[in-house]
């Protein structure tokens, strides 16, 4: 049973436009959500996160929105740049303490110049 | 920020041999490290939680005798793939948290990963 779902395996966006990546989760115990960016043959790098007490967190071109009632979060990238082309993973964790992250399957973003 | 170093980044071995992958936390101590595995076009699957000074905790379906984990110090965890077979070929990634850092206990920092190819 997949607890974190990214239903779009790929997304293509034109440079300068907004990229919206979606993520759904099923475990109501999740209280912290993160987005990671991954290039081929490299480890994921942390992008942005949000706590369940918030509904929005913004960092430069990246904004994460959380809708707890819908168990849905999204990552907005605006404006999109060719260097943003990568696989984006949504991840979630439950409770405090040193617990592992549960990842979605990822969405491959291609930003076309 | 926190840095996790992983070595080797790429290894090719013959079937039946064992391969050791090292994961080091630089500039911070990690009592817990996590080992993930990624198949092509798949998600990152948690294999095991490595605990300093004690036995690792393995996820369901992961053979502990096949994937030996040793967390001998606060900065080093190793994953040994024993008697490797072609189906063990995968991308293995370790991670850790710098709980003293700005992100506290929430952000996992990942190593660069190790691609294992078993012939």
JSON list of N, CA and C in Angstrom, two decimals, chain A residues 2 31-32 34 36 38 41-46 49 89 93 95 97-106 108, chain B residues 31-32 34 36 38 41-44 46 49 91 93 97 99 102-103 105-113 115:
[
{"chain": "A", "resi": 2, "resn": "UNK", "atom": "N", "xyz": [0.73, 2.05, -1.02]},
{"chain": "A", "resi": 2, "resn": "UNK", "atom": "CA", "xyz": [1.58, 3.21, -1.15]},
{"chain": "A", "resi": 2, "resn": "UNK", "atom": "C", "xyz": [1.02, 4.36, -0.33]},
{"chain": "A", "resi": 31, "resn": "UNK", "atom": "N", "xyz": [3.15, 14.29, 9.53]},
{"chain": "A", "resi": 31, "resn": "UNK", "atom": "CA", "xyz": [3.04, 15.67, 9.97]},
{"chain": "A", "resi": 31, "resn": "UNK", "atom": "C", "xyz": [4.15, 16.57, 9.42]},
{"chain": "A", "resi": 32, "resn": "UNK", "atom": "N", "xyz": [4.97, 16.00, 8.56]},
{"chain": "A", "resi": 32, "resn": "UNK", "atom": "CA", "xyz": [6.03, 16.81, 7.95]},
{"chain": "A", "resi": 32, "resn": "UNK", "atom": "C", "xyz": [6.25, 16.31, 6.55]},
{"chain": "A", "resi": 34, "resn": "UNK", "atom": "N", "xyz": [8.21, 16.90, 2.65]},
{"chain": "A", "resi": 34, "resn": "UNK", "atom": "CA", "xyz": [9.40, 17.45, 2.02]},
{"chain": "A", "resi": 34, "resn": "UNK", "atom": "C", "xyz": [9.38, 17.17, 0.53]},
{"chain": "A", "resi": 36, "resn": "UNK", "atom": "N", "xyz": [12.14, 16.66, -2.60]},
{"chain": "A", "resi": 36, "resn": "UNK", "atom": "CA", "xyz": [13.53, 16.45, -2.97]},
{"chain": "A", "resi": 36, "resn": "UNK", "atom": "C", "xyz": [13.63, 16.49, -4.49]},
{"chain": "A", "resi": 38, "resn": "UNK", "atom": "N", "xyz": [16.09, 15.23, -7.72]},
{"chain": "A", "resi": 38, "resn": "UNK", "atom": "CA", "xyz": [17.12, 14.21, -7.97]},
{"chain": "A", "resi": 38, "resn": "UNK", "atom": "C", "xyz": [17.52, 14.20, -9.44]},
{"chain": "A", "resi": 41, "resn": "UNK", "atom": "N", "xyz": [21.80, 9.28, -11.32]},
{"chain": "A", "resi": 41, "resn": "UNK", "atom": "CA", "xyz": [23.04, 8.80, -10.69]},
{"chain": "A", "resi": 41, "resn": "UNK", "atom": "C", "xyz": [23.52, 9.70, -9.56]},
{"chain": "A", "resi": 42, "resn": "UNK", "atom": "N", "xyz": [22.62, 10.45, -8.97]},
{"chain": "A", "resi": 42, "resn": "UNK", "atom": "CA", "xyz": [22.98, 11.25, -7.81]},
{"chain": "A", "resi": 42, "resn": "UNK", "atom": "C", "xyz": [21.97, 11.01, -6.70]},
{"chain": "A", "resi": 43, "resn": "UNK", "atom": "N", "xyz": [22.35, 11.33, -5.48]},
{"chain": "A", "resi": 43, "resn": "UNK", "atom": "CA", "xyz": [21.40, 11.24, -4.38]},
{"chain": "A", "resi": 43, "resn": "UNK", "atom": "C", "xyz": [20.42, 12.40, -4.42]},
{"chain": "A", "resi": 44, "resn": "UNK", "atom": "N", "xyz": [19.26, 12.24, -3.80]},
{"chain": "A", "resi": 44, "resn": "UNK", "atom": "CA", "xyz": [18.28, 13.35, -3.75]},
{"chain": "A", "resi": 44, "resn": "UNK", "atom": "C", "xyz": [18.82, 14.52, -2.94]},
{"chain": "A", "resi": 45, "resn": "UNK", "atom": "N", "xyz": [18.48, 15.71, -3.36]},
{"chain": "A", "resi": 45, "resn": "UNK", "atom": "CA", "xyz": [18.85, 16.90, -2.59]},
{"chain": "A", "resi": 45, "resn": "UNK", "atom": "C", "xyz": [17.58, 17.59, -2.10]},
{"chain": "A", "resi": 46, "resn": "UNK", "atom": "N", "xyz": [17.64, 18.03, -0.89]},
{"chain": "A", "resi": 46, "resn": "UNK", "atom": "CA", "xyz": [16.48, 18.65, -0.24]},
{"chain": "A", "resi": 46, "resn": "UNK", "atom": "C", "xyz": [16.15, 19.98, -0.92]},
{"chain": "A", "resi": 49, "resn": "UNK", "atom": "N", "xyz": [10.35, 22.19, 2.46]},
{"chain": "A", "resi": 49, "resn": "UNK", "atom": "CA", "xyz": [9.51, 21.35, 3.32]},
{"chain": "A", "resi": 49, "resn": "UNK", "atom": "C", "xyz": [8.38, 22.17, 3.92]},
{"chain": "A", "resi": 89, "resn": "UNK", "atom": "N", "xyz": [10.80, 14.22, -5.93]},
{"chain": "A", "resi": 89, "resn": "UNK", "atom": "CA", "xyz": [10.18, 13.27, -5.03]},
{"chain": "A", "resi": 89, "resn": "UNK", "atom": "C", "xyz": [9.50, 14.00, -3.89]},
{"chain": "A", "resi": 93, "resn": "UNK", "atom": "N", "xyz": [6.98, 12.29, 6.70]},
{"chain": "A", "resi": 93, "resn": "UNK", "atom": "CA", "xyz": [7.39, 11.60, 7.91]},
{"chain": "A", "resi": 93, "resn": "UNK", "atom": "C", "xyz": [6.32, 11.79, 8.98]},
{"chain": "A", "resi": 95, "resn": "UNK", "atom": "N", "xyz": [5.39, 11.78, 13.16]},
{"chain": "A", "resi": 95, "resn": "UNK", "atom": "CA", "xyz": [5.84, 11.94, 14.55]},
{"chain": "A", "resi": 95, "resn": "UNK", "atom": "C", "xyz": [7.22, 12.56, 14.62]},
{"chain": "A", "resi": 97, "resn": "UNK", "atom": "N", "xyz": [11.25, 12.63, 16.25]},
{"chain": "A", "resi": 97, "resn": "UNK", "atom": "CA", "xyz": [12.27, 11.61, 16.39]},
{"chain": "A", "resi": 97, "resn": "UNK", "atom": "C", "xyz": [12.92, 11.28, 15.07]},
{"chain": "A", "resi": 98, "resn": "UNK", "atom": "N", "xyz": [13.89, 10.46, 15.12]},
{"chain": "A", "resi": 98, "resn": "UNK", "atom": "CA", "xyz": [14.71, 10.15, 13.95]},
{"chain": "A", "resi": 98, "resn": "UNK", "atom": "C", "xyz": [14.09, 9.02, 13.16]},
{"chain": "A", "resi": 99, "resn": "UNK", "atom": "N", "xyz": [13.06, 9.35, 12.42]},
{"chain": "A", "resi": 99, "resn": "UNK", "atom": "CA", "xyz": [12.32, 8.34, 11.65]},
{"chain": "A", "resi": 99, "resn": "UNK", "atom": "C", "xyz": [12.64, 8.49, 10.16]},
{"chain": "A", "resi": 100, "resn": "UNK", "atom": "N", "xyz": [12.51, 7.40, 9.40]},
{"chain": "A", "resi": 100, "resn": "UNK", "atom": "CA", "xyz": [12.79, 7.49, 7.97]},
{"chain": "A", "resi": 100, "resn": "UNK", "atom": "C", "xyz": [11.70, 8.26, 7.24]},
{"chain": "A", "resi": 101, "resn": "UNK", "atom": "N", "xyz": [12.00, 8.62, 6.02]},
{"chain": "A", "resi": 101, "resn": "UNK", "atom": "CA", "xyz": [11.03, 9.27, 5.17]},
{"chain": "A", "resi": 101, "resn": "UNK", "atom": "C", "xyz": [10.37, 8.24, 4.26]},
{"chain": "A", "resi": 102, "resn": "UNK", "atom": "N", "xyz": [9.11, 8.48, 3.94]},
{"chain": "A", "resi": 102, "resn": "UNK", "atom": "CA", "xyz": [8.40, 7.66, 2.97]},
{"chain": "A", "resi": 102, "resn": "UNK", "atom": "C", "xyz": [8.28, 8.47, 1.70]},
{"chain": "A", "resi": 103, "resn": "UNK", "atom": "N", "xyz": [8.71, 7.90, 0.60]},
{"chain": "A", "resi": 103, "resn": "UNK", "atom": "CA", "xyz": [8.78, 8.63, -0.66]},
{"chain": "A", "resi": 103, "resn": "UNK", "atom": "C", "xyz": [7.68, 8.23, -1.63]},
{"chain": "A", "resi": 104, "resn": "UNK", "atom": "N", "xyz": [7.28, 9.19, -2.47]},
{"chain": "A", "resi": 104, "resn": "UNK", "atom": "CA", "xyz": [6.46, 8.88, -3.62]},
{"chain": "A", "resi": 104, "resn": "UNK", "atom": "C", "xyz": [7.35, 8.36, -4.74]},
{"chain": "A", "resi": 105, "resn": "UNK", "atom": "N", "xyz": [6.74, 8.03, -5.87]},
{"chain": "A", "resi": 105, "resn": "UNK", "atom": "CA", "xyz": [7.51, 7.45, -6.97]},
{"chain": "A", "resi": 105, "resn": "UNK", "atom": "C", "xyz": [8.23, 8.49, -7.80]},
{"chain": "A", "resi": 106, "resn": "UNK", "atom": "N", "xyz": [7.93, 9.74, -7.56]},
{"chain": "A", "resi": 106, "resn": "UNK", "atom": "CA", "xyz": [8.63, 10.79, -8.28]},
{"chain": "A", "resi": 106, "resn": "UNK", "atom": "C", "xyz": [7.91, 11.26, -9.53]},
{"chain": "A", "resi": 108, "resn": "UNK", "atom": "N", "xyz": [8.98, 13.26, -13.12]},
{"chain": "A", "resi": 108, "resn": "UNK", "atom": "CA", "xyz": [10.08, 13.79, -13.94]},
{"chain": "A", "resi": 108, "resn": "UNK", "atom": "C", "xyz": [9.62, 15.08, -14.59]},
{"chain": "B", "resi": 31, "resn": "UNK", "atom": "N", "xyz": [23.48, 9.16, 14.95]},
{"chain": "B", "resi": 31, "resn": "UNK", "atom": "CA", "xyz": [23.22, 7.91, 15.66]},
{"chain": "B", "resi": 31, "resn": "UNK", "atom": "C", "xyz": [22.39, 6.96, 14.81]},
{"chain": "B", "resi": 32, "resn": "UNK", "atom": "N", "xyz": [21.70, 7.53, 13.87]},
{"chain": "B", "resi": 32, "resn": "UNK", "atom": "CA", "xyz": [20.85, 6.74, 12.99]},
{"chain": "B", "resi": 32, "resn": "UNK", "atom": "C", "xyz": [21.11, 7.11, 11.53]},
{"chain": "B", "resi": 34, "resn": "UNK", "atom": "N", "xyz": [19.94, 5.83, 7.41]},
{"chain": "B", "resi": 34, "resn": "UNK", "atom": "CA", "xyz": [18.95, 5.06, 6.68]},
{"chain": "B", "resi": 34, "resn": "UNK", "atom": "C", "xyz": [19.51, 4.64, 5.32]},
{"chain": "B", "resi": 36, "resn": "UNK", "atom": "N", "xyz": [18.55, 3.32, 1.60]},
{"chain": "B", "resi": 36, "resn": "UNK", "atom": "CA", "xyz": [17.49, 3.21, 0.63]},
{"chain": "B", "resi": 36, "resn": "UNK", "atom": "C", "xyz": [18.03, 2.52, -0.62]},
{"chain": "B", "resi": 38, "resn": "UNK", "atom": "N", "xyz": [17.01, 2.19, -4.90]},
{"chain": "B", "resi": 38, "resn": "UNK", "atom": "CA", "xyz": [16.15, 2.68, -5.96]},
{"chain": "B", "resi": 38, "resn": "UNK", "atom": "C", "xyz": [16.34, 1.86, -7.22]},
{"chain": "B", "resi": 41, "resn": "UNK", "atom": "N", "xyz": [13.45, 4.06, -12.50]},
{"chain": "B", "resi": 41, "resn": "UNK", "atom": "CA", "xyz": [12.13, 4.68, -12.61]},
{"chain": "B", "resi": 41, "resn": "UNK", "atom": "C", "xyz": [11.20, 4.30, -11.47]},
{"chain": "B", "resi": 42, "resn": "UNK", "atom": "N", "xyz": [11.78, 3.96, -10.34]},
{"chain": "B", "resi": 42, "resn": "UNK", "atom": "CA", "xyz": [10.97, 3.62, -9.17]},
{"chain": "B", "resi": 42, "resn": "UNK", "atom": "C", "xyz": [11.28, 4.58, -8.03]},
{"chain": "B", "resi": 43, "resn": "UNK", "atom": "N", "xyz": [10.52, 4.43, -6.98]},
{"chain": "B", "resi": 43, "resn": "UNK", "atom": "CA", "xyz": [10.72, 5.29, -5.82]},
{"chain": "B", "resi": 43, "resn": "UNK", "atom": "C", "xyz": [11.92, 4.82, -5.00]},
{"chain": "B", "resi": 44, "resn": "UNK", "atom": "N", "xyz": [12.26, 5.60, -4.01]},
{"chain": "B", "resi": 44, "resn": "UNK", "atom": "CA", "xyz": [13.30, 5.19, -3.07]},
{"chain": "B", "resi": 44, "resn": "UNK", "atom": "C", "xyz": [12.65, 4.32, -2.01]},
{"chain": "B", "resi": 46, "resn": "UNK", "atom": "N", "xyz": [12.94, 2.21, 1.42]},
{"chain": "B", "resi": 46, "resn": "UNK", "atom": "CA", "xyz": [13.74, 2.06, 2.62]},
{"chain": "B", "resi": 46, "resn": "UNK", "atom": "C", "xyz": [14.09, 0.59, 2.81]},
{"chain": "B", "resi": 49, "resn": "UNK", "atom": "N", "xyz": [17.17, 0.63, 8.78]},
{"chain": "B", "resi": 49, "resn": "UNK", "atom": "CA", "xyz": [17.60, 1.72, 9.64]},
{"chain": "B", "resi": 49, "resn": "UNK", "atom": "C", "xyz": [18.82, 1.24, 10.40]},
{"chain": "B", "resi": 91, "resn": "UNK", "atom": "N", "xyz": [20.64, 0.97, -7.35]},
{"chain": "B", "resi": 91, "resn": "UNK", "atom": "CA", "xyz": [21.23, 2.21, -6.85]},
{"chain": "B", "resi": 91, "resn": "UNK", "atom": "C", "xyz": [20.95, 2.28, -5.36]},
{"chain": "B", "resi": 93, "resn": "UNK", "atom": "N", "xyz": [21.39, 4.16, -1.71]},
{"chain": "B", "resi": 93, "resn": "UNK", "atom": "CA", "xyz": [21.62, 5.51, -1.21]},
{"chain": "B", "resi": 93, "resn": "UNK", "atom": "C", "xyz": [21.48, 5.52, 0.31]},
{"chain": "B", "resi": 97, "resn": "UNK", "atom": "N", "xyz": [20.40, 12.38, 9.40]},
{"chain": "B", "resi": 97, "resn": "UNK", "atom": "CA", "xyz": [19.93, 13.71, 9.81]},
{"chain": "B", "resi": 97, "resn": "UNK", "atom": "C", "xyz": [20.96, 14.35, 10.73]},
{"chain": "B", "resi": 99, "resn": "UNK", "atom": "N", "xyz": [20.66, 16.42, 13.47]},
{"chain": "B", "resi": 99, "resn": "UNK", "atom": "CA", "xyz": [19.58, 16.90, 14.34]},
{"chain": "B", "resi": 99, "resn": "UNK", "atom": "C", "xyz": [19.94, 18.20, 15.05]},
{"chain": "B", "resi": 102, "resn": "UNK", "atom": "N", "xyz": [19.90, 23.40, 11.34]},
{"chain": "B", "resi": 102, "resn": "UNK", "atom": "CA", "xyz": [18.77, 24.30, 11.26]},
{"chain": "B", "resi": 102, "resn": "UNK", "atom": "C", "xyz": [17.46, 23.58, 11.01]},
{"chain": "B", "resi": 103, "resn": "UNK", "atom": "N", "xyz": [17.55, 22.46, 10.30]},
{"chain": "B", "resi": 103, "resn": "UNK", "atom": "CA", "xyz": [16.32, 21.74, 9.95]},
{"chain": "B", "resi": 103, "resn": "UNK", "atom": "C", "xyz": [15.91, 20.77, 11.04]},
{"chain": "B", "resi": 105, "resn": "UNK", "atom": "N", "xyz": [15.23, 17.73, 13.27]},
{"chain": "B", "resi": 105, "resn": "UNK", "atom": "CA", "xyz": [15.11, 16.28, 13.09]},
{"chain": "B", "resi": 105, "resn": "UNK", "atom": "C", "xyz": [14.34, 15.91, 11.84]},
{"chain": "B", "resi": 106, "resn": "UNK", "atom": "N", "xyz": [14.04, 16.85, 10.98]},
{"chain": "B", "resi": 106, "resn": "UNK", "atom": "CA", "xyz": [13.14, 16.53, 9.88]},
{"chain": "B", "resi": 106, "resn": "UNK", "atom": "C", "xyz": [13.79, 16.28, 8.53]},
{"chain": "B", "resi": 107, "resn": "UNK", "atom": "N", "xyz": [14.81, 17.03, 8.20]},
{"chain": "B", "resi": 107, "resn": "UNK", "atom": "CA", "xyz": [15.36, 16.91, 6.86]},
{"chain": "B", "resi": 107, "resn": "UNK", "atom": "C", "xyz": [16.43, 15.83, 6.81]},
{"chain": "B", "resi": 108, "resn": "UNK", "atom": "N", "xyz": [16.24, 14.87, 5.93]},
{"chain": "B", "resi": 108, "resn": "UNK", "atom": "CA", "xyz": [17.25, 13.86, 5.69]},
{"chain": "B", "resi": 108, "resn": "UNK", "atom": "C", "xyz": [18.21, 14.35, 4.63]},
{"chain": "B", "resi": 109, "resn": "UNK", "atom": "N", "xyz": [19.49, 14.19, 4.90]},
{"chain": "B", "resi": 109, "resn": "UNK", "atom": "CA", "xyz": [20.52, 14.51, 3.90]},
{"chain": "B", "resi": 109, "resn": "UNK", "atom": "C", "xyz": [20.99, 13.20, 3.29]},
{"chain": "B", "resi": 110, "resn": "UNK", "atom": "N", "xyz": [21.04, 13.16, 1.97]},
{"chain": "B", "resi": 110, "resn": "UNK", "atom": "CA", "xyz": [21.39, 11.93, 1.28]},
{"chain": "B", "resi": 110, "resn": "UNK", "atom": "C", "xyz": [22.82, 11.96, 0.75]},
{"chain": "B", "resi": 111, "resn": "UNK", "atom": "N", "xyz": [23.40, 10.78, 0.72]},
{"chain": "B", "resi": 111, "resn": "UNK", "atom": "CA", "xyz": [24.65, 10.62, 0.01]},
{"chain": "B", "resi": 111, "resn": "UNK", "atom": "C", "xyz": [24.41, 10.65, -1.48]},
{"chain": "B", "resi": 112, "resn": "UNK", "atom": "N", "xyz": [25.49, 10.61, -2.24]},
{"chain": "B", "resi": 112, "resn": "UNK", "atom": "CA", "xyz": [25.37, 10.69, -3.69]},
{"chain": "B", "resi": 112, "resn": "UNK", "atom": "C", "xyz": [24.91, 9.38, -4.32]},
{"chain": "B", "resi": 113, "resn": "UNK", "atom": "N", "xyz": [24.89, 8.32, -3.52]},
{"chain": "B", "resi": 113, "resn": "UNK", "atom": "CA", "xyz": [24.43, 7.04, -4.03]},
{"chain": "B", "resi": 113, "resn": "UNK", "atom": "C", "xyz": [25.56, 6.18, -4.57]},
{"chain": "B", "resi": 115, "resn": "UNK", "atom": "N", "xyz": [26.01, 3.03, -7.34]},
{"chain": "B", "resi": 115, "resn": "UNK", "atom": "CA", "xyz": [25.39, 2.16, -8.34]},
{"chain": "B", "resi": 115, "resn": "UNK", "atom": "C", "xyz": [26.14, 0.84, -8.39]}
]
